[in-house]
Amino acid sequence: MAALTRRTLLLGLASVALAAALPAFPVFAAERPEQIIEKVYASYANDGNGPQDVPYLADVAEQLSGENHPGFDFFIDAQDFDKVSAVVTLVSESDKDAVVRAEMTNFGTTKTVEIDFVKNGGAWKIGNVRYPVAGGFDLRQSLGLSAL
C-alpha cells in the first residue's frame, strides 16, 4: 500500500479546489431546443462517437441507462453511421414545451426525426424522440413510459 505523503495530499487538495472553481460546461448546454439538436447531430462529425451526455428528462435518462435501451441510435435510426448531417427546424415552442424537427441524412438516406422538449427547472430537456410516419418509432413508448 502506498504511503500518503504531504505532497500527495496537497496535490489532491489542489485538484479538488481547482475542479470546484471551474464552471461546469455540459456538452449540450444551450438556451434553445434547436441548438441542442444541432449539437447532437454535429457530434457525429466532431468526435466520431455521436452524442454523449444528452439532456434527457429524468425518466427517459433512467430507462436509457438500463436494459430498456432500444439497442440502436434513435437520432440516426441506425446502429452505425457514415457522414451524418441534419437540417434542424424549431416547429413549435411554448413556455413549457417545444418540438424540433431534424431532416437527418445518414448513408445517403434522409429521414425525419421529431424531438419533443420539456422545460424542466428552467432548462430544456428531451422528453421524446419519434419518427413521424405511420408505425414510426416512439422513444417513450419503446421505453414503456407514458406519453408526454
GROMACS .gro file of N, CA and C in nm:
model
  444
    1MET      N    1   0.085  -0.118   0.000
    1MET     CA    2   0.000   0.000   0.000
    1MET      C    3   0.089   0.124   0.000
    2ALA      N    4   0.059   0.220  -0.085
    2ALA     CA    5   0.140   0.341  -0.096
    2ALA      C    6   0.118   0.432   0.025
    3ALA      N    7   0.226   0.495   0.066
    3ALA     CA    8   0.219   0.586   0.179
    3ALA      C    9   0.164   0.721   0.133
    4LEU      N   10   0.082   0.779   0.215
    4LEU     CA   11   0.027   0.911   0.187
    4LEU      C   12   0.128   1.015   0.230
    5THR      N   13   0.181   1.088   0.136
    5THR     CA   14   0.280   1.191   0.168
    5THR      C   15   0.211   1.326   0.170
    6ARG      N   16   0.280   1.423   0.227
    6ARG     CA   17   0.226   1.558   0.232
    6ARG      C   18   0.209   1.611   0.089
    7ARG      N   19   0.303   1.579   0.002
    7ARG     CA   20   0.295   1.625  -0.138
    7ARG      C   21   0.170   1.568  -0.207
    8THR      N   22   0.146   1.438  -0.188
    8THR     CA   23   0.029   1.375  -0.248
    8THR      C   24  -0.100   1.438  -0.195
    9LEU      N   25  -0.104   1.461  -0.065
    9LEU     CA   26  -0.220   1.522  -0.003
    9LEU      C   27  -0.244   1.663  -0.057
   10LEU      N   28  -0.138   1.743  -0.067
   10LEU     CA   29  -0.151   1.880  -0.116
   10LEU      C   30  -0.193   1.883  -0.264
   11LEU      N   31  -0.135   1.794  -0.344
   11LEU     CA   32  -0.175   1.786  -0.485
   11LEU      C   33  -0.321   1.746  -0.498
   12GLY      N   34  -0.364   1.652  -0.416
   12GLY     CA   35  -0.504   1.609  -0.419
   12GLY      C   36  -0.598   1.722  -0.381
   13LEU      N   37  -0.565   1.794  -0.275
   13LEU     CA   38  -0.648   1.906  -0.232
   13LEU      C   39  -0.650   2.018  -0.337
   14ALA      N   40  -0.537   2.043  -0.400
   14ALA     CA   41  -0.531   2.145  -0.504
   14ALA      C   42  -0.618   2.105  -0.623
   15SER      N   43  -0.617   1.977  -0.658
   15SER     CA   44  -0.700   1.928  -0.770
   15SER      C   45  -0.848   1.946  -0.740
   16VAL      N   46  -0.888   1.914  -0.618
   16VAL     CA   47  -1.028   1.929  -0.577
   16VAL      C   48  -1.068   2.077  -0.581
   17ALA      N   49  -0.982   2.163  -0.530
   17ALA     CA   50  -1.011   2.307  -0.529
   17ALA      C   51  -1.023   2.361  -0.671
   18LEU      N   52  -0.935   2.317  -0.761
   18LEU     CA   53  -0.940   2.362  -0.899
   18LEU      C   54  -1.067   2.315  -0.968
   19ALA      N   55  -1.103   2.190  -0.947
   19ALA     CA   56  -1.224   2.135  -1.008
   19ALA      C   57  -1.348   2.209  -0.957
   20ALA      N   58  -1.350   2.244  -0.831
   20ALA     CA   59  -1.465   2.316  -0.775
   20ALA      C   60  -1.472   2.459  -0.827
   21ALA      N   61  -1.357   2.518  -0.860
   21ALA     CA   62  -1.354   2.657  -0.906
   21ALA      C   63  -1.393   2.670  -1.053
   22LEU      N   64  -1.374   2.563  -1.131
   22LEU     CA   65  -1.405   2.570  -1.274
   22LEU      C   66  -1.555   2.556  -1.295
   23PRO      N   67  -1.612   2.637  -1.383
   23PRO     CA   68  -1.755   2.623  -1.411
   23PRO      C   69  -1.780   2.494  -1.490
   24ALA      N   70  -1.897   2.437  -1.468
   24ALA     CA   71  -1.935   2.316  -1.541
   24ALA      C   72  -1.991   2.357  -1.677
   25PHE      N   73  -1.942   2.294  -1.781
   25PHE     CA   74  -1.990   2.322  -1.916
   25PHE      C   75  -2.042   2.194  -1.978
   26PRO      N   76  -2.171   2.162  -1.956
   26PRO     CA   77  -2.225   2.042  -2.017
   26PRO      C   78  -2.208   2.048  -2.168
   27VAL      N   79  -2.182   1.933  -2.228
   27VAL     CA   80  -2.157   1.926  -2.372
   27VAL      C   81  -2.272   1.989  -2.451
   28PHE      N   82  -2.393   1.968  -2.408
   28PHE     CA   83  -2.508   2.016  -2.483
   28PHE      C   84  -2.575   2.137  -2.418
   29ALA      N   85  -2.498   2.215  -2.343
   29ALA     CA   86  -2.554   2.335  -2.283
   29ALA      C   87  -2.595   2.431  -2.394
   30ALA      N   88  -2.719   2.469  -2.393
   30ALA     CA   89  -2.772   2.562  -2.493
   30ALA      C   90  -2.901   2.620  -2.438
   31GLU      N   91  -2.932   2.737  -2.482
   31GLU     CA   92  -3.054   2.802  -2.436
   31GLU      C   93  -3.176   2.764  -2.519
   32ARG      N   94  -3.154   2.713  -2.637
   32ARG     CA   95  -3.263   2.686  -2.730
   32ARG      C   96  -3.269   2.537  -2.766
   33PRO      N   97  -3.388   2.480  -2.777
   33PRO     CA   98  -3.400   2.339  -2.813
   33PRO      C   99  -3.333   2.305  -2.947
   34GLU      N  100  -3.347   2.391  -3.046
   34GLU     CA  101  -3.288   2.362  -3.177
   34GLU      C  102  -3.135   2.363  -3.170
   35GLN      N  103  -3.078   2.445  -3.080
   35GLN     CA  104  -2.933   2.445  -3.064
   35GLN      C  105  -2.884   2.312  -3.004
   36ILE      N  106  -2.961   2.258  -2.912
   36ILE     CA  107  -2.925   2.129  -2.853
   36ILE      C  108  -2.922   2.022  -2.962
   37ILE      N  109  -3.023   2.021  -3.047
   37ILE     CA  110  -3.030   1.919  -3.153
   37ILE      C  111  -2.922   1.942  -3.258
   38GLU      N  112  -2.891   2.066  -3.288
   38GLU     CA  113  -2.779   2.093  -3.380
   38GLU      C  114  -2.650   2.035  -3.324
   39LYS      N  115  -2.629   2.047  -3.193
   39LYS     CA  116  -2.509   1.992  -3.128
   39LYS      C  117  -2.512   1.839  -3.128
   40VAL      N  118  -2.631   1.782  -3.111
   40VAL     CA  119  -2.643   1.636  -3.117
   40VAL      C  120  -2.592   1.586  -3.252
   41TYR      N  121  -2.643   1.644  -3.360
   41TYR     CA  122  -2.604   1.597  -3.493
   41TYR      C  123  -2.461   1.636  -3.529
   42ALA      N  124  -2.413   1.747  -3.481
   42ALA     CA  125  -2.274   1.786  -3.505
   42ALA      C  126  -2.177   1.690  -3.437
   43SER      N  127  -2.220   1.628  -3.327
   43SER     CA  128  -2.131   1.538  -3.253
   43SER      C  129  -2.092   1.414  -3.334
   44TYR      N  130  -2.169   1.378  -3.434
   44TYR     CA  131  -2.133   1.263  -3.517
   44TYR      C  132  -2.010   1.295  -3.602
   45ALA      N  133  -1.998   1.421  -3.641
   45ALA     CA  134  -1.883   1.462  -3.723
   45ALA      C  135  -1.766   1.507  -3.636
   46ASN      N  136  -1.796   1.575  -3.525
   46ASN     CA  137  -1.691   1.634  -3.442
   46ASN      C  138  -1.599   1.532  -3.378
   47ASP      N  139  -1.656   1.435  -3.309
   47ASP     CA  140  -1.569   1.338  -3.241
   47ASP      C  141  -1.587   1.196  -3.293
   48GLY      N  142  -1.679   1.179  -3.383
   48GLY     CA  143  -1.699   1.049  -3.444
   48GLY      C  144  -1.769   0.946  -3.357
   49ASN      N  145  -1.815   0.987  -3.240
   49ASN     CA  146  -1.880   0.893  -3.149
   49ASN      C  147  -2.029   0.915  -3.134
   50GLY      N  148  -2.081   1.023  -3.187
   50GLY     CA  149  -2.221   1.056  -3.165
   50GLY      C  150  -2.238   1.125  -3.030
   51PRO      N  151  -2.361   1.155  -2.996
   51PRO     CA  152  -2.388   1.236  -2.876
   51PRO      C  153  -2.364   1.160  -2.745
   52GLN      N  154  -2.308   1.230  -2.649
   52GLN     CA  155  -2.288   1.179  -2.513
   52GLN      C  156  -2.347   1.283  -2.418
   53ASP      N  157  -2.395   1.241  -2.304
   53ASP     CA  158  -2.449   1.333  -2.202
   53ASP      C  159  -2.561   1.421  -2.257
   54VAL      N  160  -2.652   1.362  -2.329
   54VAL     CA  161  -2.766   1.435  -2.386
   54VAL      C  162  -2.861   1.472  -2.272
   55PRO      N  163  -2.917   1.593  -2.275
   55PRO     CA  164  -3.006   1.637  -2.166
   55PRO      C  165  -3.147   1.579  -2.179
   56TYR      N  166  -3.166   1.458  -2.129
   56TYR     CA  167  -3.298   1.393  -2.130
   56TYR      C  168  -3.373   1.426  -2.002
   57LEU      N  169  -3.505   1.415  -2.007
   57LEU     CA  170  -3.584   1.417  -1.884
   57LEU      C  171  -3.538   1.299  -1.799
   58ALA      N  172  -3.553   1.310  -1.669
   58ALA     CA  173  -3.503   1.209  -1.576
   58ALA      C  174  -3.559   1.070  -1.605
   59ASP      N  175  -3.689   1.060  -1.636
   59ASP     CA  176  -3.746   0.927  -1.659
   59ASP      C  177  -3.689   0.861  -1.784
   60VAL      N  178  -3.663   0.940  -1.888
   60VAL     CA  179  -3.603   0.887  -2.010
   60VAL      C  180  -3.458   0.845  -1.983
   61ALA      N  181  -3.382   0.931  -1.917
   61ALA     CA  182  -3.241   0.901  -1.887
   61ALA      C  183  -3.230   0.772  -1.805
   62GLU      N  184  -3.317   0.758  -1.708
   62GLU     CA  185  -3.314   0.638  -1.623
   62GLU      C  186  -3.339   0.511  -1.705
   63GLN      N  187  -3.437   0.515  -1.792
   63GLN     CA  188  -3.469   0.398  -1.873
   63GLN      C  189  -3.359   0.367  -1.975
   64LEU      N  190  -3.300   0.471  -2.032
   64LEU     CA  191  -3.194   0.451  -2.131
   64LEU      C  192  -3.068   0.391  -2.070
   65SER      N  193  -3.046   0.415  -1.942
   65SER     CA  194  -2.926   0.365  -1.876
   65SER      C  195  -2.938   0.217  -1.838
   66GLY      N  196  -3.056   0.161  -1.853
   66GLY     CA  197  -3.077   0.021  -1.815
   66GLY      C  198  -3.095  -0.068  -1.936
   67GLU      N  199  -3.157  -0.180  -1.912
   67GLU     CA  200  -3.175  -0.279  -2.017
   67GLU      C  201  -3.286  -0.244  -2.116
   68ASN      N  202  -3.357  -0.135  -2.093
   68ASN     CA  203  -3.466  -0.096  -2.183
   68ASN      C  204  -3.419  -0.016  -2.305
   69HIS      N  205  -3.290   0.013  -2.313
   69HIS     CA  206  -3.240   0.089  -2.428
   69HIS      C  207  -3.281   0.019  -2.556
   70PRO      N  208  -3.328   0.093  -2.657
   70PRO     CA  209  -3.377   0.027  -2.779
   70PRO      C  210  -3.272  -0.048  -2.859
   71GLY      N  211  -3.144  -0.029  -2.832
   71GLY     CA  212  -3.040  -0.107  -2.900
   71GLY      C  213  -2.991  -0.049  -3.031
   72PHE      N  214  -3.030   0.073  -3.060
   72PHE     CA  215  -2.981   0.143  -3.179
   72PHE      C  216  -2.982   0.291  -3.149
   73ASP      N  217  -2.916   0.368  -3.233
   73ASP     CA  218  -2.909   0.513  -3.213
   73ASP      C  219  -3.034   0.574  -3.278
   74PHE      N  220  -3.127   0.614  -3.196
   74PHE     CA  221  -3.255   0.664  -3.247
   74PHE      C  222  -3.247   0.803  -3.306
   75PHE      N  223  -3.138   0.877  -3.284
   75PHE     CA  224  -3.123   1.007  -3.351
   75PHE      C  225  -3.093   0.989  -3.500
   76ILE      N  226  -3.032   0.874  -3.534
   76ILE     CA  227  -2.998   0.850  -3.675
   76ILE      C  228  -3.068   0.726  -3.731
   77ASP      N  229  -3.151   0.660  -3.650
   77ASP     CA  230  -3.224   0.540  -3.691
   77ASP      C  231  -3.131   0.434  -3.748
   78ALA      N  232  -3.023   0.405  -3.675
   78ALA     CA  233  -2.925   0.307  -3.721
   78ALA      C  234  -2.834   0.267  -3.605
   79GLN      N  235  -2.756   0.161  -3.628
   79GLN     CA  236  -2.654   0.124  -3.531
   79GLN      C  237  -2.518   0.178  -3.571
   80ASP      N  238  -2.506   0.222  -3.694
   80ASP     CA  239  -2.380   0.272  -3.745
   80ASP      C  240  -2.408   0.400  -3.823
   81PHE      N  241  -2.303   0.476  -3.848
   81PHE     CA  242  -2.324   0.599  -3.924
   81PHE      C  243  -2.205   0.628  -4.011
   82ASP      N  244  -2.233   0.708  -4.113
   82ASP     CA  245  -2.130   0.750  -4.207
   82ASP      C  246  -2.115   0.900  -4.191
   83LYS      N  247  -2.153   0.974  -4.290
   83LYS     CA  248  -2.147   1.120  -4.285
   83LYS      C  249  -2.286   1.172  -4.250
   84VAL      N  250  -2.308   1.193  -4.121
   84VAL     CA  251  -2.438   1.238  -4.073
   84VAL      C  252  -2.448   1.389  -4.088
   85SER      N  253  -2.561   1.432  -4.140
   85SER     CA  254  -2.590   1.576  -4.146
   85SER      C  255  -2.738   1.593  -4.115
   86ALA      N  256  -2.775   1.713  -4.076
   86ALA     CA  257  -2.915   1.738  -4.042
   86ALA      C  258  -2.949   1.884  -4.064
   87VAL      N  259  -3.070   1.905  -4.113
   87VAL     CA  260  -3.128   2.038  -4.119
   87VAL      C  261  -3.228   2.043  -4.005
   88VAL      N  262  -3.205   2.132  -3.911
   88VAL     CA  263  -3.282   2.138  -3.787
   88VAL      C  264  -3.375   2.259  -3.789
   89THR      N  265  -3.502   2.235  -3.751
   89THR     CA  266  -3.602   2.341  -3.752
   89THR      C  267  -3.683   2.336  -3.622
   90LEU      N  268  -3.704   2.451  -3.562
   90LEU     CA  269  -3.795   2.461  -3.448
   90LEU      C  270  -3.936   2.464  -3.503
   91VAL      N  271  -4.017   2.363  -3.470
   91VAL     CA  272  -4.153   2.352  -3.522
   91VAL      C  273  -4.251   2.429  -3.437
   92SER      N  274  -4.239   2.417  -3.304
   92SER     CA  275  -4.328   2.488  -3.213
   92SER      C  276  -4.259   2.508  -3.079
   93GLU      N  277  -4.305   2.608  -3.006
   93GLU     CA  278  -4.248   2.637  -2.875
   93GLU      C  279  -4.349   2.712  -2.790
   94SER      N  280  -4.357   2.673  -2.663
   94SER     CA  281  -4.435   2.747  -2.565
   94SER      C  282  -4.345   2.766  -2.443
   95ASP      N  283  -4.401   2.816  -2.335
   95ASP     CA  284  -4.322   2.833  -2.212
   95ASP      C  285  -4.282   2.700  -2.151
   96LYS      N  286  -4.357   2.593  -2.183
   96LYS     CA  287  -4.336   2.463  -2.120
   96LYS      C  288  -4.276   2.356  -2.209
   97ASP      N  289  -4.300   2.366  -2.341
   97ASP     CA  290  -4.253   2.260  -2.429
   97ASP      C  291  -4.218   2.313  -2.567
   98ALA      N  292  -4.153   2.227  -2.644
   98ALA     CA  293  -4.113   2.264  -2.780
   98ALA      C  294  -4.097   2.137  -2.862
   99VAL      N  295  -4.107   2.152  -2.993
   99VAL     CA  296  -4.084   2.042  -3.086
   99VAL      C  297  -3.981   2.088  -3.188
  100VAL      N  298  -3.879   2.005  -3.209
  100VAL     CA  299  -3.775   2.032  -3.307
  100VAL      C  300  -3.779   1.920  -3.411
  101ARG      N  301  -3.769   1.957  -3.537
  101ARG     CA  302  -3.765   1.859  -3.645
  101ARG      C  303  -3.625   1.858  -3.705
  102ALA      N  304  -3.574   1.738  -3.729
  102ALA     CA  305  -3.445   1.723  -3.795
  102ALA      C  306  -3.465   1.640  -3.921
  103GLU      N  307  -3.425   1.695  -4.033
  103GLU     CA  308  -3.420   1.619  -4.158
  103GLU      C  309  -3.277   1.566  -4.163
  104MET      N  310  -3.261   1.441  -4.116
  104MET     CA  311  -3.131   1.382  -4.093
  104MET      C  312  -3.092   1.291  -4.209
  105THR      N  313  -2.966   1.303  -4.251
  105THR     CA  314  -2.913   1.218  -4.357
  105THR      C  315  -2.799   1.133  -4.303
  106ASN      N  316  -2.809   1.003  -4.326
  106ASN     CA  317  -2.707   0.907  -4.286
  106ASN      C  318  -2.697   0.803  -4.398
  107PHE      N  319  -2.576   0.772  -4.443
  107PHE     CA  320  -2.555   0.679  -4.553
  107PHE      C  321  -2.637   0.717  -4.675
  108GLY      N  322  -2.653   0.847  -4.699
  108GLY     CA  323  -2.721   0.896  -4.818
  108GLY      C  324  -2.873   0.892  -4.812
  109THR      N  325  -2.930   0.845  -4.704
  109THR     CA  326  -3.076   0.839  -4.689
  109THR      C  327  -3.121   0.945  -4.590
  110THR      N  328  -3.222   1.023  -4.627
  110THR     CA  329  -3.275   1.128  -4.540
  110THR      C  330  -3.404   1.081  -4.474
  111LYS      N  331  -3.411   1.103  -4.343
  111LYS     CA  332  -3.528   1.067  -4.264
  111LYS      C  333  -3.564   1.185  -4.175
  112THR      N  334  -3.691   1.190  -4.138
  112THR     CA  335  -3.739   1.294  -4.048
  112THR      C  336  -3.743   1.240  -3.906
  113VAL      N  337  -3.688   1.317  -3.813
  113VAL     CA  338  -3.690   1.283  -3.671
  113VAL      C  339  -3.748   1.404  -3.599
  114GLU      N  340  -3.845   1.380  -3.510
  114GLU     CA  341  -3.900   1.490  -3.430
  114GLU      C  342  -3.864   1.466  -3.284
  115ILE      N  343  -3.820   1.573  -3.220
  115ILE     CA  344  -3.774   1.566  -3.082
  115ILE      C  345  -3.861   1.658  -2.998
  116ASP      N  346  -3.924   1.599  -2.896
  116ASP     CA  347  -4.010   1.675  -2.805
  116ASP      C  348  -3.929   1.718  -2.684
  117PHE      N  349  -3.936   1.846  -2.653
  117PHE     CA  350  -3.865   1.903  -2.538
  117PHE      C  351  -3.965   1.946  -2.432
  118VAL      N  352  -3.920   1.941  -2.307
  118VAL     CA  353  -3.996   1.990  -2.193
  118VAL      C  354  -3.903   2.081  -2.114
  119LYS      N  355  -3.954   2.196  -2.073
  119LYS     CA  356  -3.874   2.284  -1.988
  119LYS      C  357  -3.883   2.232  -1.846
  120ASN      N  358  -3.767   2.200  -1.789
  120ASN     CA  359  -3.760   2.138  -1.658
  120ASN      C  360  -3.655   2.212  -1.576
  121GLY      N  361  -3.698   2.277  -1.469
  121GLY     CA  362  -3.604   2.352  -1.387
  121GLY      C  363  -3.537   2.465  -1.461
  122GLY      N  364  -3.607   2.523  -1.558
  122GLY     CA  365  -3.552   2.633  -1.637
  122GLY      C  366  -3.465   2.591  -1.753
  123ALA      N  367  -3.445   2.461  -1.771
  123ALA     CA  368  -3.361   2.411  -1.881
  123ALA      C  369  -3.442   2.320  -1.972
  124TRP      N  370  -3.408   2.321  -2.099
  124TRP     CA  371  -3.476   2.234  -2.195
  124TRP      C  372  -3.421   2.092  -2.184
  125LYS      N  373  -3.512   1.995  -2.176
  125LYS     CA  374  -3.477   1.854  -2.167
  125LYS      C  375  -3.554   1.777  -2.275
  126ILE      N  376  -3.488   1.677  -2.330
  126ILE     CA  377  -3.553   1.594  -2.432
  126ILE      C  378  -3.645   1.496  -2.362
  127GLY      N  379  -3.772   1.501  -2.402
  127GLY     CA  380  -3.872   1.412  -2.344
  127GLY      C  381  -3.910   1.297  -2.434
  128ASN      N  382  -3.886   1.313  -2.565
  128ASN     CA  383  -3.921   1.207  -2.659
  128ASN      C  384  -3.850   1.229  -2.791
  129VAL      N  385  -3.823   1.119  -2.860
  129VAL     CA  386  -3.769   1.122  -2.996
  129VAL      C  387  -3.860   1.030  -3.076
  130ARG      N  388  -3.911   1.080  -3.187
  130ARG     CA  389  -4.006   0.999  -3.264
  130ARG      C  390  -3.989   1.020  -3.413
  131TYR      N  391  -4.034   0.919  -3.488
  131TYR     CA  392  -4.033   0.927  -3.634
  131TYR      C  393  -4.178   0.947  -3.677
  132PRO      N  394  -4.209   1.064  -3.734
  132PRO     CA  395  -4.348   1.097  -3.767
  132PRO      C  396  -4.398   1.031  -3.896
  133VAL      N  397  -4.396   0.899  -3.897
  133VAL     CA  398  -4.452   0.823  -4.008
  133VAL      C  399  -4.542   0.716  -3.948
  134ALA      N  400  -4.630   0.661  -4.027
  134ALA     CA  401  -4.719   0.556  -3.979
  134ALA      C  402  -4.636   0.441  -3.921
  135GLY      N  403  -4.666   0.404  -3.797
  135GLY     CA  404  -4.593   0.297  -3.730
  135GLY      C  405  -4.450   0.332  -3.694
  136GLY      N  406  -4.419   0.463  -3.694
  136GLY     CA  407  -4.282   0.508  -3.665
  136GLY      C  408  -4.241   0.489  -3.521
  137PHE      N  409  -4.113   0.491  -3.498
  137PHE     CA  410  -4.054   0.474  -3.365
  137PHE      C  411  -4.096   0.586  -3.273
  138ASP      N  412  -4.120   0.553  -3.146
  138ASP     CA  413  -4.150   0.649  -3.040
  138ASP      C  414  -4.068   0.607  -2.919
  139LEU      N  415  -3.970   0.689  -2.880
  139LEU     CA  416  -3.879   0.654  -2.772
  139LEU      C  417  -3.952   0.625  -2.642
  140ARG      N  418  -4.043   0.713  -2.602
  140ARG     CA  419  -4.114   0.694  -2.475
  140ARG      C  420  -4.191   0.562  -2.476
  141GLN      N  421  -4.257   0.535  -2.586
  141GLN     CA  422  -4.333   0.411  -2.596
  141GLN      C  423  -4.240   0.289  -2.588
  142SER      N  424  -4.125   0.296  -2.657
  142SER     CA  425  -4.032   0.183  -2.655
  142SER      C  426  -3.972   0.160  -2.518
  143LEU      N  427  -3.966   0.265  -2.436
  143LEU     CA  428  -3.912   0.254  -2.301
  143LEU      C  429  -4.018   0.219  -2.199
  144GLY      N  430  -4.145   0.207  -2.242
  144GLY     CA  431  -4.253   0.176  -2.150
  144GLY      C  432  -4.297   0.294  -2.068
  145LEU      N  433  -4.271   0.417  -2.117
  145LEU     CA  434  -4.311   0.539  -2.045
  145LEU      C  435  -4.440   0.593  -2.102
  146SER      N  436  -4.514   0.665  -2.020
  146SER     CA  437  -4.637   0.728  -2.067
  146SER      C  438  -4.605   0.844  -2.159
  147ALA      N  439  -4.701   0.879  -2.242
  147ALA     CA  440  -4.686   0.992  -2.334
  147ALA      C  441  -4.667   1.120  -2.256
  148LEU      N  442  -4.603   1.217  -2.320
  148LEU     CA  443  -4.584   1.349  -2.256
  148LEU      C  444  -4.716   1.421  -2.243
   0.00000   0.00000   0.00000
